[in-house]
Coordinates of N, CA, C and O in Angstrom, one line a residue:
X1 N 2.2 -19.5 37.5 CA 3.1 -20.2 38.4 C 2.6 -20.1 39.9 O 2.0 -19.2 40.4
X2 N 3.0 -21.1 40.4 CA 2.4 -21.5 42.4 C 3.5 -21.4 42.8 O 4.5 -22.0 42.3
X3 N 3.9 -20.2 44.2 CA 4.6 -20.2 45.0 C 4.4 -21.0 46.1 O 3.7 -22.1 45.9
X4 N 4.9 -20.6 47.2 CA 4.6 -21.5 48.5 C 3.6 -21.1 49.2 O 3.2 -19.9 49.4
X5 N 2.8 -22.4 49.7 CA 1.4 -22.1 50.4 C 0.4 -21.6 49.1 O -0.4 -20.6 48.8
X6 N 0.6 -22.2 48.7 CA -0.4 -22.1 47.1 C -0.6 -20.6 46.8 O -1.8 -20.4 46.8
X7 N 0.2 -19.3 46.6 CA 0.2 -18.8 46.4 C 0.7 -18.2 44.7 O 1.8 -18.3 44.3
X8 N -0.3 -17.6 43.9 CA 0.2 -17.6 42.4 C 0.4 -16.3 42.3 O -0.2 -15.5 43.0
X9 N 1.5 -15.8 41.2 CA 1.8 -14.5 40.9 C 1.5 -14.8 39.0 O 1.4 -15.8 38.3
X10 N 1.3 -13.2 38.7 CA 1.3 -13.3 37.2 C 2.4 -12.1 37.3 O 2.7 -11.3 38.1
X11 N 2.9 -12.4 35.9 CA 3.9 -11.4 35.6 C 3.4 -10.3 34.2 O 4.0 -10.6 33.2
X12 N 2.9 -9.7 34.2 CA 2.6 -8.8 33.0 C 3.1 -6.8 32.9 O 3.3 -5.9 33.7
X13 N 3.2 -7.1 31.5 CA 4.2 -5.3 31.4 C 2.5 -4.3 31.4 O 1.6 -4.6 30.6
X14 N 2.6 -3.4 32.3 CA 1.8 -2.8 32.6 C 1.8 -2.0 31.6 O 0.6 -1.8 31.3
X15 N 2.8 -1.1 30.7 CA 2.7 -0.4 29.2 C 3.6 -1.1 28.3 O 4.8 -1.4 28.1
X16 N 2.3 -1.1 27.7 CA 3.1 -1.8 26.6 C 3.4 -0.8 25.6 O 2.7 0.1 25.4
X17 N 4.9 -1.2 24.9 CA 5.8 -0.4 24.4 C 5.1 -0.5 22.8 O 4.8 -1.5 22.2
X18 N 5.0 1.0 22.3 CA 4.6 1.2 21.5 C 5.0 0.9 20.2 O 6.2 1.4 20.0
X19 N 4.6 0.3 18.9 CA 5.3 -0.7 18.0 C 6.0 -1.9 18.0 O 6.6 -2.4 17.0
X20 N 6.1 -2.7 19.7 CA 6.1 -4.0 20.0 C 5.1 -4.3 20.9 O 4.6 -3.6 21.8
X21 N 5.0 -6.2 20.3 CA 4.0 -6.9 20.5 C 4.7 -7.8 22.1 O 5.9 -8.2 22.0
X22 N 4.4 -7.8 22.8 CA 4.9 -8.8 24.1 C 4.1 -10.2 23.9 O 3.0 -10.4 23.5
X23 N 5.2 -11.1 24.3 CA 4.8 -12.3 24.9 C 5.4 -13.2 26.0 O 6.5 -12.9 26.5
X24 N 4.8 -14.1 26.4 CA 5.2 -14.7 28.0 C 5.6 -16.0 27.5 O 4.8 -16.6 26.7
X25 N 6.7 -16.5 27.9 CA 7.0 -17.7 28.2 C 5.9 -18.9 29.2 O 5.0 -18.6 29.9
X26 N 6.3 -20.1 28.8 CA 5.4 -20.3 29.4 C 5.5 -20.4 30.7 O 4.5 -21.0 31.2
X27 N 6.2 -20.3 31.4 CA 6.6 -20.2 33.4 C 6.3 -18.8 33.4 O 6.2 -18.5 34.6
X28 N 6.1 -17.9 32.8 CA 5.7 -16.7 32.9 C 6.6 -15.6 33.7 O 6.2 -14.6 34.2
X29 N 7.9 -16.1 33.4 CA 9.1 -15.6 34.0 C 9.7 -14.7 33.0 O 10.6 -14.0 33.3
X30 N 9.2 -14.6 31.4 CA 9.8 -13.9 30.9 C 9.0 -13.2 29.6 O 8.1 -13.9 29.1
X31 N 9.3 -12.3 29.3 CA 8.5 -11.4 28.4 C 9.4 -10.8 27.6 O 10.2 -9.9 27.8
X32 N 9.0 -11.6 26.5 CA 9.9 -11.0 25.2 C 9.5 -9.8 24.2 O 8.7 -10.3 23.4
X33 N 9.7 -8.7 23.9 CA 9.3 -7.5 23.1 C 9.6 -7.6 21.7 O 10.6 -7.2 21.3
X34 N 8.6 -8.3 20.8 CA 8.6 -8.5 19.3 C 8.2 -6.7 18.5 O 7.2 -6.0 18.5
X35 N 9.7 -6.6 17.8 CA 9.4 -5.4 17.1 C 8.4 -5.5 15.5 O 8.7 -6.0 14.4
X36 N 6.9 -4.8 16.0 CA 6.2 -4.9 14.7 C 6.8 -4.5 13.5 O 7.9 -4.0 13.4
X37 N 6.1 -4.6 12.5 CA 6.8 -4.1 11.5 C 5.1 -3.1 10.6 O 4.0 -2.8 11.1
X38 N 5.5 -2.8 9.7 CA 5.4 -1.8 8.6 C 5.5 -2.1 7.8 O 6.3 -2.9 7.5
X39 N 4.4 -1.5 6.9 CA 4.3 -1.8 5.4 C 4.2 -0.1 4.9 O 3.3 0.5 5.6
X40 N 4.4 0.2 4.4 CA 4.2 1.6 3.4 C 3.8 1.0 2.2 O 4.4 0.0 1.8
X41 N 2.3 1.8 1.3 CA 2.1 1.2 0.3 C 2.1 2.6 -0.8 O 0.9 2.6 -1.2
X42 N 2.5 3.4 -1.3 CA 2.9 4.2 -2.4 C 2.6 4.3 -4.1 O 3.1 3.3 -4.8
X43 N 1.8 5.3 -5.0 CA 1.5 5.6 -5.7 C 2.3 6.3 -6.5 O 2.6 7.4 -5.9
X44 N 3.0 6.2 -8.1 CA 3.5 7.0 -8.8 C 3.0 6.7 -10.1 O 3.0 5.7 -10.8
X45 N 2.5 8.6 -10.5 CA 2.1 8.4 -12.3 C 3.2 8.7 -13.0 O 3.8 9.8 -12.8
X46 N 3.5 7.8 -13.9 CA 4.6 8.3 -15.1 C 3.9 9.0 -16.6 O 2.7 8.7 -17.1
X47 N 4.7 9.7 -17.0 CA 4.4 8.9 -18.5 C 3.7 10.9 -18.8 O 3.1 11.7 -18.0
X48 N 4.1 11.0 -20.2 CA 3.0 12.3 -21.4 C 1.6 12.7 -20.5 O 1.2 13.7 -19.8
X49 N 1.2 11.3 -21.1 CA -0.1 10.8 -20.7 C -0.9 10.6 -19.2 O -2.1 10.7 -19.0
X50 N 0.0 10.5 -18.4 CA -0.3 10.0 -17.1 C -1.2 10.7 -16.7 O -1.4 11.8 -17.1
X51 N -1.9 10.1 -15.9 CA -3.4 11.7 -15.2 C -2.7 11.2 -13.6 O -2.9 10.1 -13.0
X52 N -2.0 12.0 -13.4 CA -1.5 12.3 -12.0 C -2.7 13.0 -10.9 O -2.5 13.1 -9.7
X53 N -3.8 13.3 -11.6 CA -5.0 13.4 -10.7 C -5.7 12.6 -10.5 O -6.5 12.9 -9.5
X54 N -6.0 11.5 -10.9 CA -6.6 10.2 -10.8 C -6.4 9.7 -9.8 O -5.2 9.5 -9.5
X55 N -7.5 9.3 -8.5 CA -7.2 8.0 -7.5 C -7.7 6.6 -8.2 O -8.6 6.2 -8.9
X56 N -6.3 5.7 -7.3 CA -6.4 4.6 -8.0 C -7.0 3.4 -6.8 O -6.7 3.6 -5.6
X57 N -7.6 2.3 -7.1 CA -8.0 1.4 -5.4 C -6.6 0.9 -5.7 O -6.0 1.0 -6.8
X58 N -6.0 0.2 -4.6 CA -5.3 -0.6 -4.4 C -5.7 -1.4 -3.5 O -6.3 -0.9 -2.6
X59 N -5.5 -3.3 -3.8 CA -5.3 -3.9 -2.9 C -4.8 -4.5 -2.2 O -4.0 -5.3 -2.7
X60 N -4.7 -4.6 -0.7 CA -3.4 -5.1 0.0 C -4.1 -6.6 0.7 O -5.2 -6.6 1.3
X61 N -3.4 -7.5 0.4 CA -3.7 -9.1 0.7 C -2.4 -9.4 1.7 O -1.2 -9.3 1.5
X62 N -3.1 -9.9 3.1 CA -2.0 -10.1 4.3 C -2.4 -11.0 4.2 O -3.4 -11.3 3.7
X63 N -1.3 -12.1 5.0 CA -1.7 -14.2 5.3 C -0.6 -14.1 6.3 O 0.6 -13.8 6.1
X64 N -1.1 -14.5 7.2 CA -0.2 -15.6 8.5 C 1.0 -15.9 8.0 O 1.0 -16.1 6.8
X65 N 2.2 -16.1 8.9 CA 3.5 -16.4 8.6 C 3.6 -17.8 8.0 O 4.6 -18.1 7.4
X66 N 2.6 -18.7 8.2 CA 2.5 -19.9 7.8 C 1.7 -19.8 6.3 O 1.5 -20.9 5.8
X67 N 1.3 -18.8 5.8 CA 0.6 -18.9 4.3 C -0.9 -18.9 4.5 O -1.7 -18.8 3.6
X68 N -1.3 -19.2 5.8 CA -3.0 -19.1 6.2 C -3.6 -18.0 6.2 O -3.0 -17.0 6.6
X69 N -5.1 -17.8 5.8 CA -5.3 -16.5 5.1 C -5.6 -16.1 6.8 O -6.1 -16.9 7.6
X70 N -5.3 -14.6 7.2 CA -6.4 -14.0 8.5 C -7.9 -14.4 8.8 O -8.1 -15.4 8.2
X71 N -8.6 -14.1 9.3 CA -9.7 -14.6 9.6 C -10.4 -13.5 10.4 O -10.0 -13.2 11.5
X72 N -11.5 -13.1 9.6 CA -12.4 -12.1 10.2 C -12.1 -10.8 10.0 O -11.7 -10.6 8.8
X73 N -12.0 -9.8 10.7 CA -11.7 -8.2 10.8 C -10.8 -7.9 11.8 O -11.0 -7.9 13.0
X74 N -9.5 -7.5 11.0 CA -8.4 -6.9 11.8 C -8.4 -5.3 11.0 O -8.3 -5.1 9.8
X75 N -8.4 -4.3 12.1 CA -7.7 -2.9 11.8 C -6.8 -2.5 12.6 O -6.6 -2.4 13.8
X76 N -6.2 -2.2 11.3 CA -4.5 -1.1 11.6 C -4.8 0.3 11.5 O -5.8 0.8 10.9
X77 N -3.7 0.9 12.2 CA -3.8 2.6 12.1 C -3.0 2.9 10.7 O -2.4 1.9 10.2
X78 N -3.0 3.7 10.2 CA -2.1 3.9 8.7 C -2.2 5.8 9.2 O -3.2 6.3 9.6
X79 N -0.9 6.3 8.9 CA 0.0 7.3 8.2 C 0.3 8.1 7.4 O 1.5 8.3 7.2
X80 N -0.9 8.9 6.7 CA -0.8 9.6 5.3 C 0.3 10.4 5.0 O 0.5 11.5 5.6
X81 N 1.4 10.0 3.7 CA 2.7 10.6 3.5 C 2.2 10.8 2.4 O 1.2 10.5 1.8
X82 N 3.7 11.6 1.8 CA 4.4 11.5 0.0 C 5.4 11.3 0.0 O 6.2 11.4 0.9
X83 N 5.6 10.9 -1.5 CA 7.3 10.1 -1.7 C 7.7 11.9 -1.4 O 7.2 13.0 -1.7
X84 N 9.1 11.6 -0.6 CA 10.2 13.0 -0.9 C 10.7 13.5 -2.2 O 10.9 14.7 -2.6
X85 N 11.0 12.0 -3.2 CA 11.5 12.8 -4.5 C 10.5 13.0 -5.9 O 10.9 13.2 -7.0
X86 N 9.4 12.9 -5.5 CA 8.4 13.0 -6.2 C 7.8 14.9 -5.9 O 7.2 15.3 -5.0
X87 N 8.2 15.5 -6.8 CA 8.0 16.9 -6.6 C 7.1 17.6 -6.6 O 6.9 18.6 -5.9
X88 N 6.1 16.8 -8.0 CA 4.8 17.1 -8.2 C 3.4 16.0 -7.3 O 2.3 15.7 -7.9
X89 N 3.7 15.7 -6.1 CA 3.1 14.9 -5.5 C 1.6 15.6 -4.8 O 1.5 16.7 -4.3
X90 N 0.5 14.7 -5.0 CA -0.7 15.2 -4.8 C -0.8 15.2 -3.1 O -0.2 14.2 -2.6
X91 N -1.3 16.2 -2.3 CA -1.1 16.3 -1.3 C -1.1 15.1 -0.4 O -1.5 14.1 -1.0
X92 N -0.8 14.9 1.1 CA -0.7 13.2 1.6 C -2.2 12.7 2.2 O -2.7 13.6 2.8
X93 N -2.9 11.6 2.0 CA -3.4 11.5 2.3 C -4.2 11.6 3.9 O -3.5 10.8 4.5
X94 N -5.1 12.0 4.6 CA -5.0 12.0 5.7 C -5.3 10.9 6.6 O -6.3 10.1 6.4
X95 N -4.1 10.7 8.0 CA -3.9 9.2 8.4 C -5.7 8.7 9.0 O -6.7 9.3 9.2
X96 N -5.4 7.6 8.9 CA -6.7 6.8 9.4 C -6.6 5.2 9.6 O -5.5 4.8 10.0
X97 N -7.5 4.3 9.3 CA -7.4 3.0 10.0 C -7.9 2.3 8.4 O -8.8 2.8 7.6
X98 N -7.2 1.4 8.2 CA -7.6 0.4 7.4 C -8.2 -1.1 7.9 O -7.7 -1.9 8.7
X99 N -9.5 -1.4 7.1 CA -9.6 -2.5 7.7 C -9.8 -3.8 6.6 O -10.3 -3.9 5.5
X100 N -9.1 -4.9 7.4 CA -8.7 -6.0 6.3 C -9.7 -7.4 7.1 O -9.8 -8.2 8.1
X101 N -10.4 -7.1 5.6 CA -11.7 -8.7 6.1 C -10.8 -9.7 5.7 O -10.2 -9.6 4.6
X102 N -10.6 -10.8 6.4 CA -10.0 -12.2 6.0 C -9.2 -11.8 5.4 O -9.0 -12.5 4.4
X103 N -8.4 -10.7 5.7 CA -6.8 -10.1 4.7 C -6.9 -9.5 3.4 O -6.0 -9.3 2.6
X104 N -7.9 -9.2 3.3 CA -7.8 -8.2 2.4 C -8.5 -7.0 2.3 O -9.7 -7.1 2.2
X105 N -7.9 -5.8 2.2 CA -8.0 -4.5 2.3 C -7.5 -3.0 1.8 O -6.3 -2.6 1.8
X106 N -8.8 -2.2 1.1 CA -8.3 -1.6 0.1 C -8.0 -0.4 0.3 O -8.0 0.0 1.5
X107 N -7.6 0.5 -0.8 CA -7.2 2.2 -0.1 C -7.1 2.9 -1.5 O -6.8 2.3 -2.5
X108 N -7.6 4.3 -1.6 CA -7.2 4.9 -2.4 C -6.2 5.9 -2.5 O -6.1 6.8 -1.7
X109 N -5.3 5.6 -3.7 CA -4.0 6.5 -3.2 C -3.9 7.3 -4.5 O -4.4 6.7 -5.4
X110 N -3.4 8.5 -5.1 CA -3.2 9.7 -6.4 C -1.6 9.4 -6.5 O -0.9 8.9 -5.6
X111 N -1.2 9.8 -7.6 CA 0.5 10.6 -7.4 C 0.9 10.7 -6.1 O 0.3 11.3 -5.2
X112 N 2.0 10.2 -6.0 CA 2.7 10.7 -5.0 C 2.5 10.1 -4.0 O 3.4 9.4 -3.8
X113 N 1.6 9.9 -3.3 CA 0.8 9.6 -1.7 C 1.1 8.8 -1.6 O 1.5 8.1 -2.6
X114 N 1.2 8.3 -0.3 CA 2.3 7.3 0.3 C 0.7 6.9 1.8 O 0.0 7.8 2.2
X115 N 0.8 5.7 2.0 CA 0.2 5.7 3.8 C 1.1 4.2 4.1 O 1.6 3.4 3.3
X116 N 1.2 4.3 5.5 CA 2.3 3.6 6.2 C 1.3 2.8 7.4 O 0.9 3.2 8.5
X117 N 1.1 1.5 6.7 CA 0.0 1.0 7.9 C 0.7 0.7 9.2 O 1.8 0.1 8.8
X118 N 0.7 0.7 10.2 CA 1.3 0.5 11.6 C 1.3 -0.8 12.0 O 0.7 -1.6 11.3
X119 N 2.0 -1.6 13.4 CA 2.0 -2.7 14.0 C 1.3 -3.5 13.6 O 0.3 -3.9 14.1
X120 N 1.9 -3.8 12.0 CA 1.5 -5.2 11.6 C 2.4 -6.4 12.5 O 3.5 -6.1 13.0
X121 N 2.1 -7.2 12.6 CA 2.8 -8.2 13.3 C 4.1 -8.7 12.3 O 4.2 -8.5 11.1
X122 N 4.7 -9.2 12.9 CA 6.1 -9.5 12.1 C 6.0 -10.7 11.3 O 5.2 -11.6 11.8
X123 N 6.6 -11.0 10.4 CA 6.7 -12.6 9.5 C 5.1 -12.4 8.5 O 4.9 -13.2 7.6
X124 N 4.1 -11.4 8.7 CA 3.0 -11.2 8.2 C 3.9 -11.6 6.4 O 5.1 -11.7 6.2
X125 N 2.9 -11.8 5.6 CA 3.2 -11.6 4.1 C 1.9 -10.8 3.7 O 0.8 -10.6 4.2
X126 N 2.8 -10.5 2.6 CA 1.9 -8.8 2.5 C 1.6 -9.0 0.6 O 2.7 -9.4 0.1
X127 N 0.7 -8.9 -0.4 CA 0.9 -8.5 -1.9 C 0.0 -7.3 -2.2 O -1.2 -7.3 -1.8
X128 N 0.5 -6.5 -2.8 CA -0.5 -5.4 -3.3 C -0.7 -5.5 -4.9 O 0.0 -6.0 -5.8
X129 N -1.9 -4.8 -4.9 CA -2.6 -4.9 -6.7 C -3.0 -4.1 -7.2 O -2.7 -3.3 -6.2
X130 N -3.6 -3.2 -8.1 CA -4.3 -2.3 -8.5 C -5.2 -3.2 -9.5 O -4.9 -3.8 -10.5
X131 N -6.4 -3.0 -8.9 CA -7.5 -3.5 -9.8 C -8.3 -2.8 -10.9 O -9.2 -3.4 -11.5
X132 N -7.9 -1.6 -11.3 CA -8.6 -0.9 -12.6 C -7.2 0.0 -12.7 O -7.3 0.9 -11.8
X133 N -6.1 0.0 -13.5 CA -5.1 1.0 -14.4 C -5.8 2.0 -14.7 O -5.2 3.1 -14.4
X134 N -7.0 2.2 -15.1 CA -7.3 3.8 -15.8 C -6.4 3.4 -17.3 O -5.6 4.3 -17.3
X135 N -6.2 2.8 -18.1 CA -5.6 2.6 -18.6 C -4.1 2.4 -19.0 O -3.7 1.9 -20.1
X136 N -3.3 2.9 -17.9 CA -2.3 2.7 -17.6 C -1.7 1.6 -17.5 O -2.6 0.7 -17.3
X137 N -0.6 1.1 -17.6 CA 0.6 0.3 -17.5 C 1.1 0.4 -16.3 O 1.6 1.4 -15.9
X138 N 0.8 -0.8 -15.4 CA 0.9 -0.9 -14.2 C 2.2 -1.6 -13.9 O 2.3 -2.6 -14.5
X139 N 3.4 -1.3 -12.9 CA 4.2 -1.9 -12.8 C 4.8 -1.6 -11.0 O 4.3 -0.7 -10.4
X140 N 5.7 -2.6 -10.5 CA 4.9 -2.8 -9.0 C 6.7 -2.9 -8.8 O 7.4 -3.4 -9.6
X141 N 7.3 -2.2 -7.3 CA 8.3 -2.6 -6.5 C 7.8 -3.3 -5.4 O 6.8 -2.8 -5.0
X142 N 8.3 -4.2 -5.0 CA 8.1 -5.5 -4.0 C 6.4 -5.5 -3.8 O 5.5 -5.4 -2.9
X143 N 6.4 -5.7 -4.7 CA 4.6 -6.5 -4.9 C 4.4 -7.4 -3.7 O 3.4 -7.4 -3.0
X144 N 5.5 -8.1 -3.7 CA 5.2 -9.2 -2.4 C 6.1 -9.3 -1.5 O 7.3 -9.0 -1.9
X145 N 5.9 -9.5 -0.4 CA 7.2 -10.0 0.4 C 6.8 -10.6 1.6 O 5.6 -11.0 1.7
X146 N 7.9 -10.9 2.6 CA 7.6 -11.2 4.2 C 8.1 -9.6 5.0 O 9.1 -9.0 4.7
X147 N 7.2 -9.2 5.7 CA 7.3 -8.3 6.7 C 8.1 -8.4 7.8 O 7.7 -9.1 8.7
X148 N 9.5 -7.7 7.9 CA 10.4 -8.2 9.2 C 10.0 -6.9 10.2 O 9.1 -6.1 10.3
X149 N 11.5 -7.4 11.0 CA 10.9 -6.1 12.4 C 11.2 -4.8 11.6 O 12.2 -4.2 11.9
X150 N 10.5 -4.4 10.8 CA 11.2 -3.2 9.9 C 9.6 -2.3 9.3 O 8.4 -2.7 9.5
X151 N 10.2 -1.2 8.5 CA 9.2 -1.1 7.3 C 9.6 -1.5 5.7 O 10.5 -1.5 5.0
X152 N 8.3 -2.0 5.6 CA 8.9 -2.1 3.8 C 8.1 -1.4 3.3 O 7.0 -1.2 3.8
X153 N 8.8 -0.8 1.8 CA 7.8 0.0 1.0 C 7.2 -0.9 -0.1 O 7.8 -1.9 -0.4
X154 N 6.0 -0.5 -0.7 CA 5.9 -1.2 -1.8 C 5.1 -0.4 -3.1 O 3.8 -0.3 -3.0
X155 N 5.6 0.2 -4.1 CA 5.2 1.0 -5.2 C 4.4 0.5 -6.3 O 4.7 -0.7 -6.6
X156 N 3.5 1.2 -6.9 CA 2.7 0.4 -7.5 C 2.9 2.0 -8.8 O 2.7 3.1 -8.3
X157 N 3.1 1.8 -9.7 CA 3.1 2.9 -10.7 C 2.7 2.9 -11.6 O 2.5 1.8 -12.1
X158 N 2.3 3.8 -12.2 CA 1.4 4.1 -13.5 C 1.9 4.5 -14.3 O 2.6 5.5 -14.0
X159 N 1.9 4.0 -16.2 CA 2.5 4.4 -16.7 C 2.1 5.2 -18.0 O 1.4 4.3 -18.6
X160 N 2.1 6.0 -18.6 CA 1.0 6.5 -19.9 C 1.3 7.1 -20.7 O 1.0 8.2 -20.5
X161 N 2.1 6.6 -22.1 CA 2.4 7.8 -23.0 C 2.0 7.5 -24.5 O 2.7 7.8 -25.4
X162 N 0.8 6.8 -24.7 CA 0.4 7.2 -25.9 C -0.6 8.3 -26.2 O -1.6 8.7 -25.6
X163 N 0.0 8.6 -27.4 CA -1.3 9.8 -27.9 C -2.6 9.4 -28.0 O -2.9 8.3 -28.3
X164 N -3.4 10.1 -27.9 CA -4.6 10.0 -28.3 C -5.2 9.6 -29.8 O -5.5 10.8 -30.0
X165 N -5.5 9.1 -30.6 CA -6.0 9.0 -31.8 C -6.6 10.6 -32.3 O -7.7 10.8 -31.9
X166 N -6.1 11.5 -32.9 CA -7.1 12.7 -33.2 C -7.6 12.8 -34.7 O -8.6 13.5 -34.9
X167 N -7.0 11.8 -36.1 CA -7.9 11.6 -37.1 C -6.8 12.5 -38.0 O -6.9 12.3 -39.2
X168 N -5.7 13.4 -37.7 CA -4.9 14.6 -38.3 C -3.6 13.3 -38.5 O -3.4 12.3 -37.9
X169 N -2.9 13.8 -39.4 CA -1.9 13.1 -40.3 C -0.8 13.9 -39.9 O -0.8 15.1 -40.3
X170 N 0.1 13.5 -39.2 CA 1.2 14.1 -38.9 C 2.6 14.1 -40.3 O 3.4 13.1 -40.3
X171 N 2.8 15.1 -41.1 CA 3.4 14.9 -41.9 C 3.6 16.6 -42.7 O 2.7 17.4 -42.8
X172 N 4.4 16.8 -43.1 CA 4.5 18.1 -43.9 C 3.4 18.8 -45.0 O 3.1 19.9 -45.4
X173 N 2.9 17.4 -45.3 CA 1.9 17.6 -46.3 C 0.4 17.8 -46.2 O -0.5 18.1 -46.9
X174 N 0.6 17.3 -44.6 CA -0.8 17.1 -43.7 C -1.5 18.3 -44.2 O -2.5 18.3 -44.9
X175 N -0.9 19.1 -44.0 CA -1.9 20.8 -44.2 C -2.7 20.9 -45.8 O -3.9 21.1 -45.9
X176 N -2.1 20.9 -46.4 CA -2.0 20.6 -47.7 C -3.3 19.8 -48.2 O -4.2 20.2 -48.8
X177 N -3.1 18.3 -47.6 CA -4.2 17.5 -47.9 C -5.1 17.9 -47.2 O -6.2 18.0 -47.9
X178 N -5.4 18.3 -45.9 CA -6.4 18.5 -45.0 C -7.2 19.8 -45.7 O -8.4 19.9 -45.5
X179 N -6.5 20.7 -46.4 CA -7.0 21.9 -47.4 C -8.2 20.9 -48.3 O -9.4 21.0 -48.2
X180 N -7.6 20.2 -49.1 CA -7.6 19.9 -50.2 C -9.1 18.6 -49.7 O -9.9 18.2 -50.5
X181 N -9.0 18.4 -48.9 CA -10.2 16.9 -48.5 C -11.3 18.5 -48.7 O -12.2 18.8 -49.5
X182 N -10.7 19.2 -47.6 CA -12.0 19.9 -46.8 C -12.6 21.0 -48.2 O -13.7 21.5 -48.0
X183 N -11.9 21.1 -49.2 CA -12.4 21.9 -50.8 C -12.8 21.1 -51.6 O -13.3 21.7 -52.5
X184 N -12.9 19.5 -51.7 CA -13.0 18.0 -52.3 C -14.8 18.3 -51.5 O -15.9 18.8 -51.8
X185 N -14.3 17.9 -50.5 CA -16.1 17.6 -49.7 C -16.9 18.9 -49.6 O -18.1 18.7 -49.6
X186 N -16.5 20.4 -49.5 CA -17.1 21.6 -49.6 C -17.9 21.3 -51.2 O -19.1 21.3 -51.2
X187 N -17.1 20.8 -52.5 CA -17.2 21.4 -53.5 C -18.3 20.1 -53.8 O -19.4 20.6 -54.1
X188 N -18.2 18.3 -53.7 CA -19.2 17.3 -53.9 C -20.2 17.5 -53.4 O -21.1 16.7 -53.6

C-alpha cells in the first residue's frame, strides 16, 4: 500500500506463532493466523501370532485441499510417541523429519509407536497404507480424511492368530498313532 508523498509501508508479524501459518490480505492491513494441524500415524500388533517386534513401512499420501497431488519435496518435523493404553508398547520412536516427494512419504513404525508429524497445513488430505503385513491382517482407523485445525490420529493394525502348520494331529489319540507310525516306519 502507498501512503502520502509516495510513501509504502509493509505490514508483516515479525514471530511467527508457532503451529500457525499467517497470511495478508490483500491491502495488507490484515493478517490472519491459520491453526496447522496434525496428523499422528500409529502402529498396533494383535493377535496369538502377532510379532510385536516387527517394523512395519507405512505409507502416508498428502494432496492439496483441492485433490492436487504436492509437488516436489516438502519436510515436516514429526514427534516420536506410544499409544498410552497399549502396555506392552515397543519403545517411542525418536522425533525427526519426514520427507514427502510429490506427497508421499514413508516411516517405520513397531507396536505401539506412535509419530505426530507437525504444521501440516490445514484442509491437507492425508491416506496411510502398509505395503508388506508380514503376513498379518491389516486393518486401518481413519485411513483417510481431511486435516482440520486439529490433530487426527490414524491406526494401522496388525492382526495374527493362526497356528503354524507343525505336521502333529491334535486329538487324544494323537500320541497313540504318532507311537505306532514311528514303530510302522522303525520296523519297514
Amino acid at each position: 500500500p502507498v501512503l502520502g508523498n509516495n510513501q509504502q509501508y509493509t505490514v508483516k508479524e515479525l514471530t511467527q506463532i508457532d503451529g500457525y501459518t499467517p497470511s495478508y490480505s490483500q491491502d495488507g492491513l490484515t493478517i490472519t493466523n491459520t491453526r496447522d494441524a496434525s496428523l499422528t500415524v500409529g502402529k498396533k500388533v494383535t493377535g496369538a501370532m502377532g510379532d510385536k517386534t516387527a517394523s512395519f513401512e507405512i505409507t502416508i499420501t498428502l494432496k492439496n485441499n483441492d485433490g492436487s497431488a504436492f509437488i516436489g519435496e516438502q519436510t515436516y518435523a514429526y514427534i516420536g510417541g506410544t499409544f498410552e493404553d497399549v502396555k506392552d508398547a515397543n519403545d517411542a520412536p525418536e522425533g525427526g523429519n519426514i520427507t514427502f516427494t510429490n506427497g508421499v512419504g514413508t516411516i517405520l513404525l513397531s507396536h505401539g509407536q506412535t509419530i505426530t508429524i507437525q504444521n501440516l497445513p490445514a484442509g491437507v488430505t492425508y491416506e496411510v497404507n502398509e505395503s508388506d503385513p508380514q503376513g498379518h491382517t491389516v486393518s486401518y482407523d481413519q485411513q483417510t480424511g481431511t486435516l482440520p485445525n486439529c490433530n487426527i490420529t490414524a491406526v494401522v493394525t496388525n492382526h495374527k492368530d493362526s497356528v503354524p502348520v507343525t505336521g502333529f494331529v491334535d486329538n487324544p489319540a494323537g500320541g497313540t498313532l504318532m507311537a505306532a507310525m514311528a514303530l510302522f516306519i522303525g520296523v519297514g
